[in-house]
């Protein structure tokens, strides 16, 4: 394959960019009265309006040519067929199999994995029903009232995001907590008001070797046994979610209480595998299946819809345009729904651990900017914090607004006010307020520059009817597939994460050096001095 920047489609996009770079969104809307709906696409219950992105029909045509040149269609097929597209780890990438209906065939090395997926889903459902109905008792015979998920990264962010997002649909008599940080405060605060006799721990770790999770799991066991005394209590208060049965056994959890998944599920793509056990406990088996149905609807759309109407493809390609042609290095994710407060954090791992790469699949330098920096806060809170920079700062910050037609907790006209703010922000960013308009309001001349809004700041607005399990599944799958689309354009591996290794190794080495007795430090002078200061003051 030719390198990205040497490709014909890339050069065409560069020429096109030179022609359109100064065209304002005001002009694009003035030229085309239908723009607001022409650039909108609907799929799997999500309506996405791309009209406020700085693209023309020609931009999209050229981006589709780029996608064709980079064989995006074939690369999508390779993923759905279970090929080993995660080259650096020699693994298939099949999160789509986790939500495939029973009866589908998706093979890895000649074995259909869909029956295995449904077998685990069946076991998870039986377990969830038992806990939710009180059939599963703690060691002393008490009913389980608290569920604590212990995991980190993909084994935490998906579960906590989904729990918060779908809390409306969860029984309030069950308390859910999520412990991820090796900072003991996390576990201490999560358990401070809980009774071990009523608490179930889910130890969620793909590898079951992650330092933070294993340390938290051991401390959780000690906390539990400090009251229940008998090690036999572990069987009633600890279950595991992992691919590593040997380590689960070593920890002392009976494999009968382990829910498995497979090496073809990446950590950040695992919230709909057994890693979602806490989600199933919170929603019930049917709610979890609704979530999977939403994921699957978006999978089908991604796999089979022409690029022109393909929501994840459009989102991914426009992201490439914003990043590599308009020079935006970030994306603000702004959900106008309080339940989605952890959604930006979830997307940070999904997008940045996936596409934060600087070499191609073949090991060459990528010559363009890759993975944008994702961040955000629920609206309207962000409006009173960082929106100033997005409206009038010197940096371009493309925004994803996410909103819902129906309120889950209707109260007076709160929801109308919330949504009015969402619509207003997209409008203000796109159209701004030119100086003439400011002057027409008789603003003193010296304040005119301060009160001018340049506009031309791109955003996408995603609207759905209700934030329910199905919608959440579709929303997450939208971002998953947009991430893959971008990785194909950049020719990078979205499914490995070697960049997290070095810090882990150094932390182990330093961990052994924190005892004051340790004589010799052989780091750089800064690290040596910091360790010495810590040793003397700890
Ligand atoms: O941060 C690196 C990472 O490997 C993530 O990709 C993963 O989600 C997380 O650690 C947790 O890993 P595990 O589920 O194996 O504990």
Coordinates of C-alpha atoms and ligand atoms in Angstrom, one line a residue:
X1 CA 0.0 0.0 0.0
X2 CA 1.3 3.5 -0.8
X3 CA 2.0 5.6 2.2
X4 CA -1.0 7.7 3.3
X5 CA 0.5 11.1 2.4
X6 CA 1.7 9.8 -1.0
X7 CA -1.7 8.5 -1.9
X8 CA -3.8 10.1 -4.7
X9 CA -6.7 10.7 -2.4
X10 CA -4.6 12.4 0.2
X11 CA -3.1 14.8 -2.4
X12 CA -6.6 15.5 -3.7
X13 CA -7.8 16.3 -0.1
X14 CA -4.8 18.6 0.4
X15 CA -5.7 20.5 -2.8
X16 CA -9.3 20.6 -1.8
X17 CA -8.4 21.9 1.7
X18 CA -6.4 24.8 0.2
X19 CA -9.6 25.7 -1.7
X20 CA -12.1 25.5 1.2
X21 CA -10.1 26.3 4.2
X22 CA -11.4 29.8 4.5
X23 CA -15.0 29.0 3.7
X24 CA -17.2 29.8 6.8
X25 CA -20.0 27.6 8.0
X26 CA -22.2 30.6 7.6
X27 CA -21.5 30.6 3.9
X28 CA -22.1 26.8 3.5
X29 CA -25.5 27.1 5.2
X30 CA -26.4 30.2 3.1
X31 CA -25.5 28.3 -0.1
X32 CA -27.6 25.3 0.7
X33 CA -30.9 25.6 2.5
X34 CA -31.2 21.9 3.0
X35 CA -27.7 21.5 4.5
X36 CA -29.1 20.9 8.0
X37 CA -30.8 17.7 6.9
X38 CA -28.7 16.7 3.9
X39 CA -25.7 16.1 6.2
X40 CA -27.7 14.1 8.7
X41 CA -27.7 10.3 8.9
X42 CA -29.9 8.0 11.1
X43 CA -29.0 4.5 12.2
X44 CA -29.8 2.2 15.1
X45 CA -31.9 4.8 16.8
X46 CA -29.3 7.6 16.6
X47 CA -29.7 10.7 14.4
X48 CA -26.4 12.3 13.7
X49 CA -26.2 15.8 12.2
X50 CA -22.8 16.4 10.6
X51 CA -24.0 19.6 8.9
X52 CA -22.1 21.8 11.3
X53 CA -18.8 20.1 10.5
X54 CA -16.6 22.1 8.1
X55 CA -17.2 19.8 5.1
X56 CA -18.8 20.1 1.7
X57 CA -20.2 17.3 -0.4
X58 CA -16.9 17.4 -2.3
X59 CA -14.9 16.9 1.0
X60 CA -17.0 13.8 1.8
X61 CA -16.5 12.4 -1.8
X62 CA -12.8 12.8 -1.4
X63 CA -12.8 11.2 2.1
X64 CA -14.8 8.3 0.6
X65 CA -12.2 7.9 -2.1
X66 CA -9.5 7.9 0.6
X67 CA -11.4 5.2 2.4
X68 CA -11.7 3.2 -0.8
X69 CA -7.9 3.6 -1.5
X70 CA -7.2 2.4 2.1
X71 CA -9.5 -0.6 1.5
X72 CA -11.8 0.2 4.3
X73 CA -14.6 -2.1 3.0
X74 CA -12.2 -5.1 2.9
X75 CA -10.8 -4.2 6.3
X76 CA -14.2 -4.1 7.9
X77 CA -14.9 -7.5 6.4
X78 CA -11.7 -8.8 7.8
X79 CA -12.7 -7.8 11.3
X80 CA -16.2 -9.4 11.0
X81 CA -14.7 -12.5 9.5
X82 CA -12.4 -13.1 12.5
X83 CA -9.1 -12.5 10.7
X84 CA -6.1 -11.8 12.9
X85 CA -6.1 -8.1 12.3
X86 CA -4.4 -7.3 15.6
X87 CA -1.1 -8.1 13.9
X88 CA 1.3 -7.2 16.8
X89 CA -0.5 -9.5 19.2
X90 CA -1.5 -12.0 16.5
X91 CA -5.1 -12.0 17.5
X92 CA -8.5 -11.7 15.9
X93 CA -10.6 -8.7 17.0
X94 CA -14.2 -9.8 17.5
X95 CA -16.1 -7.7 20.0
X96 CA -18.8 -7.8 17.3
X97 CA -19.2 -11.6 18.1
X98 CA -20.1 -10.7 21.7
X99 CA -23.4 -9.2 20.5
X100 CA -24.1 -11.5 17.6
X101 CA -27.5 -13.2 17.9
X102 CA -27.5 -17.0 18.6
X103 CA -27.5 -18.8 15.4
X104 CA -24.9 -16.6 13.7
X105 CA -21.6 -18.1 12.7
X106 CA -18.4 -16.2 13.3
X107 CA -15.3 -18.4 13.2
X108 CA -11.9 -18.0 14.7
X109 CA -9.5 -20.6 13.4
X110 CA -12.4 -22.6 12.1
X111 CA -14.3 -22.6 15.4
X112 CA -17.7 -20.8 15.6
X113 CA -17.4 -18.6 18.7
X114 CA -21.0 -17.5 18.8
X115 CA -22.2 -20.6 20.8
X116 CA -19.5 -20.0 23.4
X117 CA -20.6 -16.4 23.8
X118 CA -24.2 -17.4 24.4
X119 CA -23.1 -20.1 26.8
X120 CA -21.4 -17.5 29.0
X121 CA -24.3 -15.2 28.6
X122 CA -26.6 -18.0 29.8
X123 CA -24.4 -18.6 32.9
X124 CA -24.2 -14.8 33.6
X125 CA -28.0 -14.6 33.4
X126 CA -28.6 -17.5 35.8
X127 CA -26.1 -15.9 38.3
X128 CA -27.6 -12.4 37.9
X129 CA -31.1 -13.7 38.5
X130 CA -30.0 -15.6 41.6
X131 CA -28.3 -12.5 43.1
X132 CA -31.2 -10.2 42.1
X133 CA -33.8 -12.4 43.6
X134 CA -31.9 -13.2 46.8
X135 CA -31.3 -16.9 45.8
X136 CA -27.6 -16.3 46.1
X137 CA -26.8 -15.9 49.8
X138 CA -23.7 -14.6 51.4
X139 CA -21.6 -16.9 53.7
X140 CA -23.7 -16.1 56.8
X141 CA -27.0 -16.6 54.9
X142 CA -27.6 -12.9 54.4
X143 CA -28.9 -11.6 51.0
X144 CA -26.4 -9.7 48.8
X145 CA -27.1 -6.0 48.9
X146 CA -23.8 -4.6 47.5
X147 CA -21.8 -5.4 44.4
X148 CA -18.3 -4.1 44.1
X149 CA -16.5 -4.4 40.8
X150 CA -12.7 -4.4 41.1
X151 CA -10.9 -3.8 37.8
X152 CA -9.1 -1.1 35.9
X153 CA -9.0 0.3 32.4
X154 CA -11.4 -1.7 30.2
X155 CA -12.3 -3.8 33.2
X156 CA -13.6 -0.7 35.0
X157 CA -14.4 2.1 32.6
X158 CA -17.1 0.3 30.6
X159 CA -18.8 -1.2 33.7
X160 CA -18.9 2.0 35.6
X161 CA -19.9 4.1 32.6
X162 CA -22.7 1.6 31.8
X163 CA -23.9 1.5 35.4
X164 CA -24.1 5.3 35.6
X165 CA -25.6 5.7 32.2
X166 CA -28.4 3.2 32.8
X167 CA -28.9 3.8 36.5
X168 CA -32.5 4.8 35.9
X169 CA -33.1 1.1 35.0
X170 CA -31.5 -0.4 38.1
X171 CA -33.0 -1.6 41.4
X172 CA -32.2 0.8 44.2
X173 CA -32.1 -2.0 46.8
X174 CA -28.7 -3.1 45.2
X175 CA -25.7 -0.8 45.7
X176 CA -23.0 -0.8 43.1
X177 CA -19.4 0.4 43.7
X178 CA -16.4 0.4 41.4
X179 CA -12.8 0.2 42.6
X180 CA -10.0 0.7 40.2
X181 CA -7.2 2.8 41.6
X182 CA -4.3 1.2 43.5
X183 CA -4.7 4.2 45.8
X184 CA -6.1 2.6 48.9
X185 CA -8.6 5.4 49.3
X186 CA -10.6 4.0 46.4
X187 CA -11.2 0.6 48.2
X188 CA -11.5 2.2 51.6
X189 CA -14.2 4.7 50.5
X190 CA -16.0 2.1 48.4
X191 CA -16.4 -0.3 51.4
X192 CA -16.5 2.1 54.3
X193 CA -20.3 1.8 54.8
X194 CA -20.7 -1.8 53.6
X195 CA -21.2 -5.0 55.5
X196 CA -18.9 -7.8 54.1
X197 CA -21.7 -10.4 54.9
X198 CA -23.9 -8.6 52.3
X199 CA -21.2 -7.7 49.7
X200 CA -20.2 -9.5 46.5
X201 CA -16.9 -8.7 44.8
X202 CA -16.5 -9.1 41.1
X203 CA -12.8 -9.3 40.3
X204 CA -12.7 -8.2 36.7
X205 CA -9.4 -8.6 34.9
X206 CA -8.8 -10.1 31.4
X207 CA -5.3 -11.2 32.4
X208 CA -5.8 -11.5 36.2
X209 CA -2.2 -10.2 36.6
X210 CA -2.8 -6.5 36.6
X211 CA -1.0 -5.0 39.6
X212 CA -3.7 -2.6 40.7
X213 CA -6.6 -5.1 40.4
X214 CA -4.8 -8.0 42.1
X215 CA -3.7 -5.7 45.0
X216 CA -7.2 -4.4 45.4
X217 CA -8.6 -7.9 45.1
X218 CA -6.3 -9.2 47.9
X219 CA -7.2 -6.3 50.1
X220 CA -10.9 -6.8 49.4
X221 CA -10.5 -10.4 50.4
X222 CA -8.7 -9.4 53.6
X223 CA -11.5 -6.9 54.4
X224 CA -14.1 -9.5 53.8
X225 CA -12.4 -12.2 55.9
X226 CA -11.7 -9.7 58.8
X227 CA -15.4 -10.0 59.6
X228 CA -16.4 -13.4 58.1
X229 CA -13.2 -15.1 59.4
X230 CA -13.5 -18.4 57.5
X231 CA -11.7 -18.6 54.1
X232 CA -14.6 -20.7 52.8
X233 CA -16.5 -17.3 52.7
X234 CA -14.6 -16.4 49.6
X235 CA -16.7 -18.7 47.5
X236 CA -19.8 -16.8 48.4
X237 CA -18.4 -13.3 48.1
X238 CA -16.0 -13.4 45.2
X239 CA -16.6 -14.1 41.6
X240 CA -14.1 -13.6 38.8
X241 CA -14.3 -12.4 35.2
X242 CA -11.2 -13.3 33.3
X243 CA -9.6 -15.2 30.4
X244 CA -7.0 -16.7 32.8
X245 CA -8.5 -19.6 34.8
X246 CA -5.1 -20.7 36.3
X247 CA -4.6 -17.3 38.0
X248 CA -8.3 -17.2 39.1
X249 CA -7.8 -20.5 40.8
X250 CA -4.5 -19.4 42.3
X251 CA -6.3 -16.4 43.8
X252 CA -8.7 -18.8 45.5
X253 CA -11.8 -18.3 43.4
X254 CA -13.6 -21.5 42.4
X255 CA -13.6 -21.7 38.5
X256 CA -17.4 -22.5 38.9
X257 CA -17.6 -18.8 39.9
X258 CA -15.6 -17.6 37.0
X259 CA -17.1 -16.1 33.9
X260 CA -14.8 -16.3 30.9
X261 CA -14.1 -14.5 27.7
X262 CA -11.5 -14.8 25.0
X263 CA -8.2 -13.3 23.8
X264 CA -10.1 -11.8 20.8
X265 CA -11.8 -9.3 23.1
X266 CA -9.7 -6.3 23.8
X267 CA -9.9 -4.7 27.2
X268 CA -11.4 -1.5 26.0
X269 CA -13.9 -3.4 23.8
X270 CA -15.0 -5.7 26.6
X271 CA -18.0 -4.0 28.3
X272 CA -20.4 -6.3 26.5
X273 CA -18.5 -9.5 27.4
X274 CA -18.5 -11.1 30.9
X275 CA -16.7 -7.9 32.0
X276 CA -20.2 -6.5 31.9
X277 CA -21.4 -8.8 34.7
X278 CA -22.0 -5.9 37.0
X279 CA -24.0 -4.3 34.2
X280 CA -26.1 -7.4 34.0
X281 CA -26.6 -7.5 37.8
X282 CA -27.7 -3.9 37.6
X283 CA -30.0 -4.2 34.6
X284 CA -31.1 -7.8 34.7
X285 CA -30.5 -10.3 31.9
X286 CA -33.1 -8.8 29.6
X287 CA -31.7 -5.2 30.0
X288 CA -28.2 -6.6 29.2
X289 CA -29.6 -8.3 26.1
X290 CA -31.2 -5.0 25.0
X291 CA -27.8 -3.4 25.4
X292 CA -26.3 -6.1 23.2
X293 CA -29.1 -5.6 20.6
X294 CA -28.2 -1.9 20.4
X295 CA -24.5 -2.8 19.8
X296 CA -25.5 -5.3 17.2
X297 CA -27.8 -2.9 15.3
X298 CA -24.9 -0.5 14.9
X299 CA -22.6 -3.4 13.9
X300 CA -24.9 -4.4 11.1
X301 CA -25.3 -0.8 10.0
X302 CA -21.5 -0.4 9.9
X303 CA -20.9 -3.7 8.1
X304 CA -23.5 -3.3 5.4
X305 CA -24.2 0.4 4.7
X306 CA -22.6 2.3 1.9
X307 CA -20.1 4.8 3.2
X308 CA -22.3 7.8 2.2
X309 CA -24.9 6.8 4.8
X310 CA -22.6 4.9 7.2
X311 CA -22.6 6.7 10.6
X312 CA -19.4 5.3 12.1
X313 CA -17.6 5.8 8.7
X314 CA -18.7 9.4 8.5
X315 CA -17.8 10.1 12.1
X316 CA -14.3 8.5 11.6
X317 CA -13.6 10.2 8.3
X318 CA -14.7 13.6 9.5
X319 CA -12.4 13.1 12.5
X320 CA -9.5 12.5 10.1
X321 CA -10.4 15.7 8.2
X322 CA -10.6 17.7 11.4
X323 CA -7.4 16.3 12.7
X324 CA -5.1 16.2 9.7
X325 CA -6.5 19.0 7.5
X326 CA -8.1 21.5 9.9
X327 CA -5.3 20.9 12.5
X328 CA -7.6 20.0 15.5
X329 CA -5.8 17.8 18.0
X330 CA -8.8 17.2 20.3
X331 CA -12.4 16.3 20.4
X332 CA -14.7 17.5 23.2
X333 CA -17.5 15.0 24.0
X334 CA -20.4 16.9 25.5
X335 CA -23.4 14.7 26.6
X336 CA -26.4 16.8 27.6
X337 CA -27.5 14.0 30.0
X338 CA -26.2 13.7 33.5
X339 CA -26.4 9.9 33.3
X340 CA -23.6 10.1 30.8
X341 CA -21.2 11.7 33.2
X342 CA -18.6 8.9 32.8
X343 CA -19.0 8.6 29.0
X344 CA -16.1 10.9 28.2
X345 CA -13.8 9.0 30.5
X346 CA -14.9 5.7 28.9
X347 CA -14.2 7.2 25.4
X348 CA -10.8 8.3 26.5
X349 CA -9.6 4.7 26.8
X350 CA -11.5 3.6 23.8
X351 CA -10.2 6.3 21.5
X352 CA -6.8 7.1 22.9
X353 CA -5.5 3.6 23.9
X354 CA -6.7 2.5 20.4
X355 CA -5.4 5.3 18.1
X356 CA -2.7 6.9 20.2
X357 CA 0.0 5.3 17.9
X358 CA 2.9 6.7 16.0
X359 CA 3.9 3.8 13.7
X360 CA 2.0 2.0 11.0
X361 CA 1.2 -1.6 11.0
X362 CA 4.4 -2.1 9.0
X363 CA 6.4 -0.2 11.7
X364 CA 7.0 3.0 9.7
X365 CA 6.4 6.5 11.1
X366 CA 2.9 7.7 10.5
X367 CA 3.4 11.0 8.8
X368 CA 0.2 12.7 10.0
X369 CA -1.5 13.3 13.4
X370 CA -3.3 10.3 14.7
X371 CA -5.7 9.8 17.6
X372 CA -7.2 13.0 18.9
X373 CA -7.3 13.8 22.6
X374 CA -10.8 13.1 23.9
X375 CA -12.3 14.8 26.9
X376 CA -15.5 16.3 28.1
X377 CA -18.1 16.9 30.8
X378 CA -21.9 16.7 30.8
X379 CA -23.7 19.8 29.6
X380 CA -24.6 22.3 31.0
X381 CA -21.7 22.2 33.5
X382 CA -19.0 22.6 30.8
X383 CA -20.6 25.8 29.6
X384 CA -19.7 27.4 32.9
X385 CA -16.1 26.1 32.7
X386 CA -14.3 25.5 29.5
X387 CA -16.7 26.5 26.7
X388 CA -15.2 30.0 26.7
X389 CA -12.0 28.5 25.1
X390 CA -14.1 26.6 22.6
X391 CA -16.0 29.7 21.5
X392 CA -13.3 32.4 21.6
X393 CA -9.9 30.7 22.1
X394 CA -7.2 30.3 19.5
X395 CA -7.5 26.5 19.3
X396 CA -10.0 24.5 17.2
X397 CA -12.0 22.1 19.3
X398 CA -14.5 20.0 17.4
X399 CA -17.4 19.0 19.6
X400 CA -19.7 16.0 19.8
X401 CA -23.0 17.0 21.4
X402 CA -25.2 14.2 22.6
X403 CA -28.8 14.6 23.6
X404 CA -32.1 12.8 24.1
X405 CA -35.6 13.8 23.1
X406 CA -37.2 12.4 26.3
X407 CA -36.2 13.0 29.9
X408 CA -35.9 10.0 32.2
X409 CA -36.6 12.2 35.2
X410 CA -39.1 14.8 33.9
X411 CA -39.3 17.8 36.2
X412 CA -41.0 21.0 35.1
X413 CA -39.3 22.3 32.0
X414 CA -35.8 21.3 33.0
X415 CA -35.4 19.1 29.9
X416 CA -36.5 21.8 27.5
X417 CA -34.0 24.2 29.1
X418 CA -31.2 21.5 28.9
X419 CA -31.9 20.8 25.2
X420 CA -32.2 24.5 24.4
X421 CA -28.7 24.9 25.7
X422 CA -27.5 22.0 23.6
X423 CA -29.0 23.4 20.4
X424 CA -27.8 26.9 21.2
X425 CA -24.2 25.8 21.7
X426 CA -23.9 24.1 18.3
X427 CA -25.5 27.1 16.7
X428 CA -23.2 29.6 18.5
X429 CA -20.1 27.6 17.6
X430 CA -21.0 27.3 14.0
X431 CA -22.3 30.8 13.2
X432 CA -20.7 33.0 15.9
X433 CA -21.4 36.6 16.2
X434 CA -19.6 38.9 13.7
X435 CA -18.3 42.3 14.7
X436 CA -21.0 44.1 12.7
X437 CA -23.7 42.5 14.7
X438 CA -21.9 43.4 17.9
X439 CA -21.6 47.0 16.8
X440 CA -25.3 47.1 15.8
X441 CA -26.0 46.4 19.5
X442 CA -24.2 49.7 20.3
X443 CA -21.4 47.9 22.1
X444 CA -18.5 50.4 22.8
X445 CA -15.9 50.0 20.1
X446 CA -13.2 48.9 22.5
X447 CA -15.3 46.0 23.6
X448 CA -16.2 44.9 20.1
X449 CA -13.3 42.4 19.7
X450 CA -14.1 40.9 23.1
X451 CA -17.7 40.4 22.3
X452 CA -17.2 39.0 18.8
X453 CA -17.6 35.3 18.3
X454 CA -15.7 34.1 15.2
X455 CA -17.9 31.0 14.7
X456 CA -16.9 28.3 12.1
X457 CA -16.2 25.9 15.0
X458 CA -17.2 22.4 14.0
X459 CA -19.6 20.1 15.9
X460 CA -21.6 17.0 15.4
X461 CA -25.0 16.6 17.2
X462 CA -26.2 13.1 18.0
X463 CA -29.9 12.9 19.0
X464 CA -31.7 9.8 20.2
X465 CA -35.1 9.4 21.8
X466 CA -34.3 7.9 25.2
X467 CA -31.1 6.9 27.0
X468 CA -32.0 3.3 27.4
X469 CA -29.9 0.1 27.2
X470 CA -30.4 -0.3 23.4
X471 CA -29.5 3.3 22.7
X472 CA -26.4 3.1 24.9
X473 CA -25.2 0.0 23.0
X474 CA -25.6 1.7 19.6
X475 CA -23.8 4.8 20.9
X476 CA -20.8 2.9 22.2
X477 CA -20.6 0.8 19.0
X478 CA -20.7 4.0 16.9
X479 CA -17.5 5.2 18.6
X480 CA -15.9 1.8 18.5
X481 CA -16.3 1.6 14.7
X482 CA -15.4 5.2 14.1
X483 CA -12.1 4.4 15.9
X484 CA -11.5 1.4 13.7
X485 CA -12.3 3.5 10.6
X486 CA -9.7 6.0 11.5
X487 CA -7.1 3.3 12.3
X488 CA -7.6 1.9 8.8
X489 CA -7.0 5.3 7.2
X490 CA -3.9 5.9 9.3
X491 CA -2.8 2.2 8.8
X492 CA -2.2 1.8 12.6
X493 CA -3.1 -1.0 15.0
X494 CA -6.1 0.1 17.0
X495 CA -6.0 -3.1 19.1
X496 CA -2.7 -3.2 20.9
X497 CA -1.4 -1.0 23.7
X498 CA 2.3 -1.3 24.0
X499 CA 2.6 2.2 25.2
X500 CA 1.3 1.2 28.7
X501 CA 4.2 -1.2 29.3
X502 CA 7.3 0.9 30.0
X503 CA 5.6 2.7 33.0
X504 CA 4.5 -0.6 34.5
X505 CA 8.0 -2.0 34.3
X506 CA 9.6 1.0 35.8
X507 CA 7.0 1.2 38.6
X508 CA 7.9 -2.4 39.6
X509 CA 11.6 -1.5 39.7
X510 CA 11.0 1.6 41.7
X511 CA 8.5 -0.2 44.0
X512 CA 11.4 -2.3 45.2
X513 CA 13.6 0.8 45.8
X514 CA 11.3 2.7 48.1
X515 CA 12.6 1.2 51.4
X516 CA 15.1 3.6 52.9
X517 CA 17.5 0.6 53.3
X518 CA 17.8 0.3 49.5
X519 CA 21.3 1.8 49.0
X520 CA 21.8 2.6 45.4
X521 CA 19.5 4.5 43.1
X522 CA 20.5 4.5 39.4
X523 CA 17.9 6.6 37.8
X524 CA 18.3 10.1 36.3
X525 CA 19.0 12.8 38.9
X526 CA 15.4 14.0 39.0
X527 CA 13.9 10.5 39.7
X528 CA 16.6 9.8 42.2
X529 CA 15.9 13.0 44.1
X530 CA 12.2 12.4 44.1
X531 CA 12.5 8.9 45.4
X532 CA 15.0 10.1 48.2
X533 CA 12.6 12.8 49.3
X534 CA 9.7 10.4 49.4
X535 CA 11.7 7.8 51.4
X536 CA 12.6 10.4 54.0
X537 CA 9.1 11.7 54.4
X538 CA 6.8 8.8 54.0
Ligands
LIG1 O1 -3.9 -0.2 30.5 C1 -3.5 -1.4 29.9 C2 -4.6 -2.5 30.0 O2 -4.0 -3.6 29.5 C3 -5.9 -2.1 29.3 O3 -5.9 -2.3 27.9 C4 -6.8 -3.0 30.0 O4 -8.2 -2.6 29.8 C5 -6.4 -2.8 31.4 O5 -5.0 -2.7 31.3 C6 -6.8 -3.8 32.4 O6 -6.3 -5.1 32.1 P1 -6.9 -6.4 32.7 O7 -8.4 -6.5 32.4 O8 -6.1 -7.5 32.2 O9 -6.7 -6.3 34.2

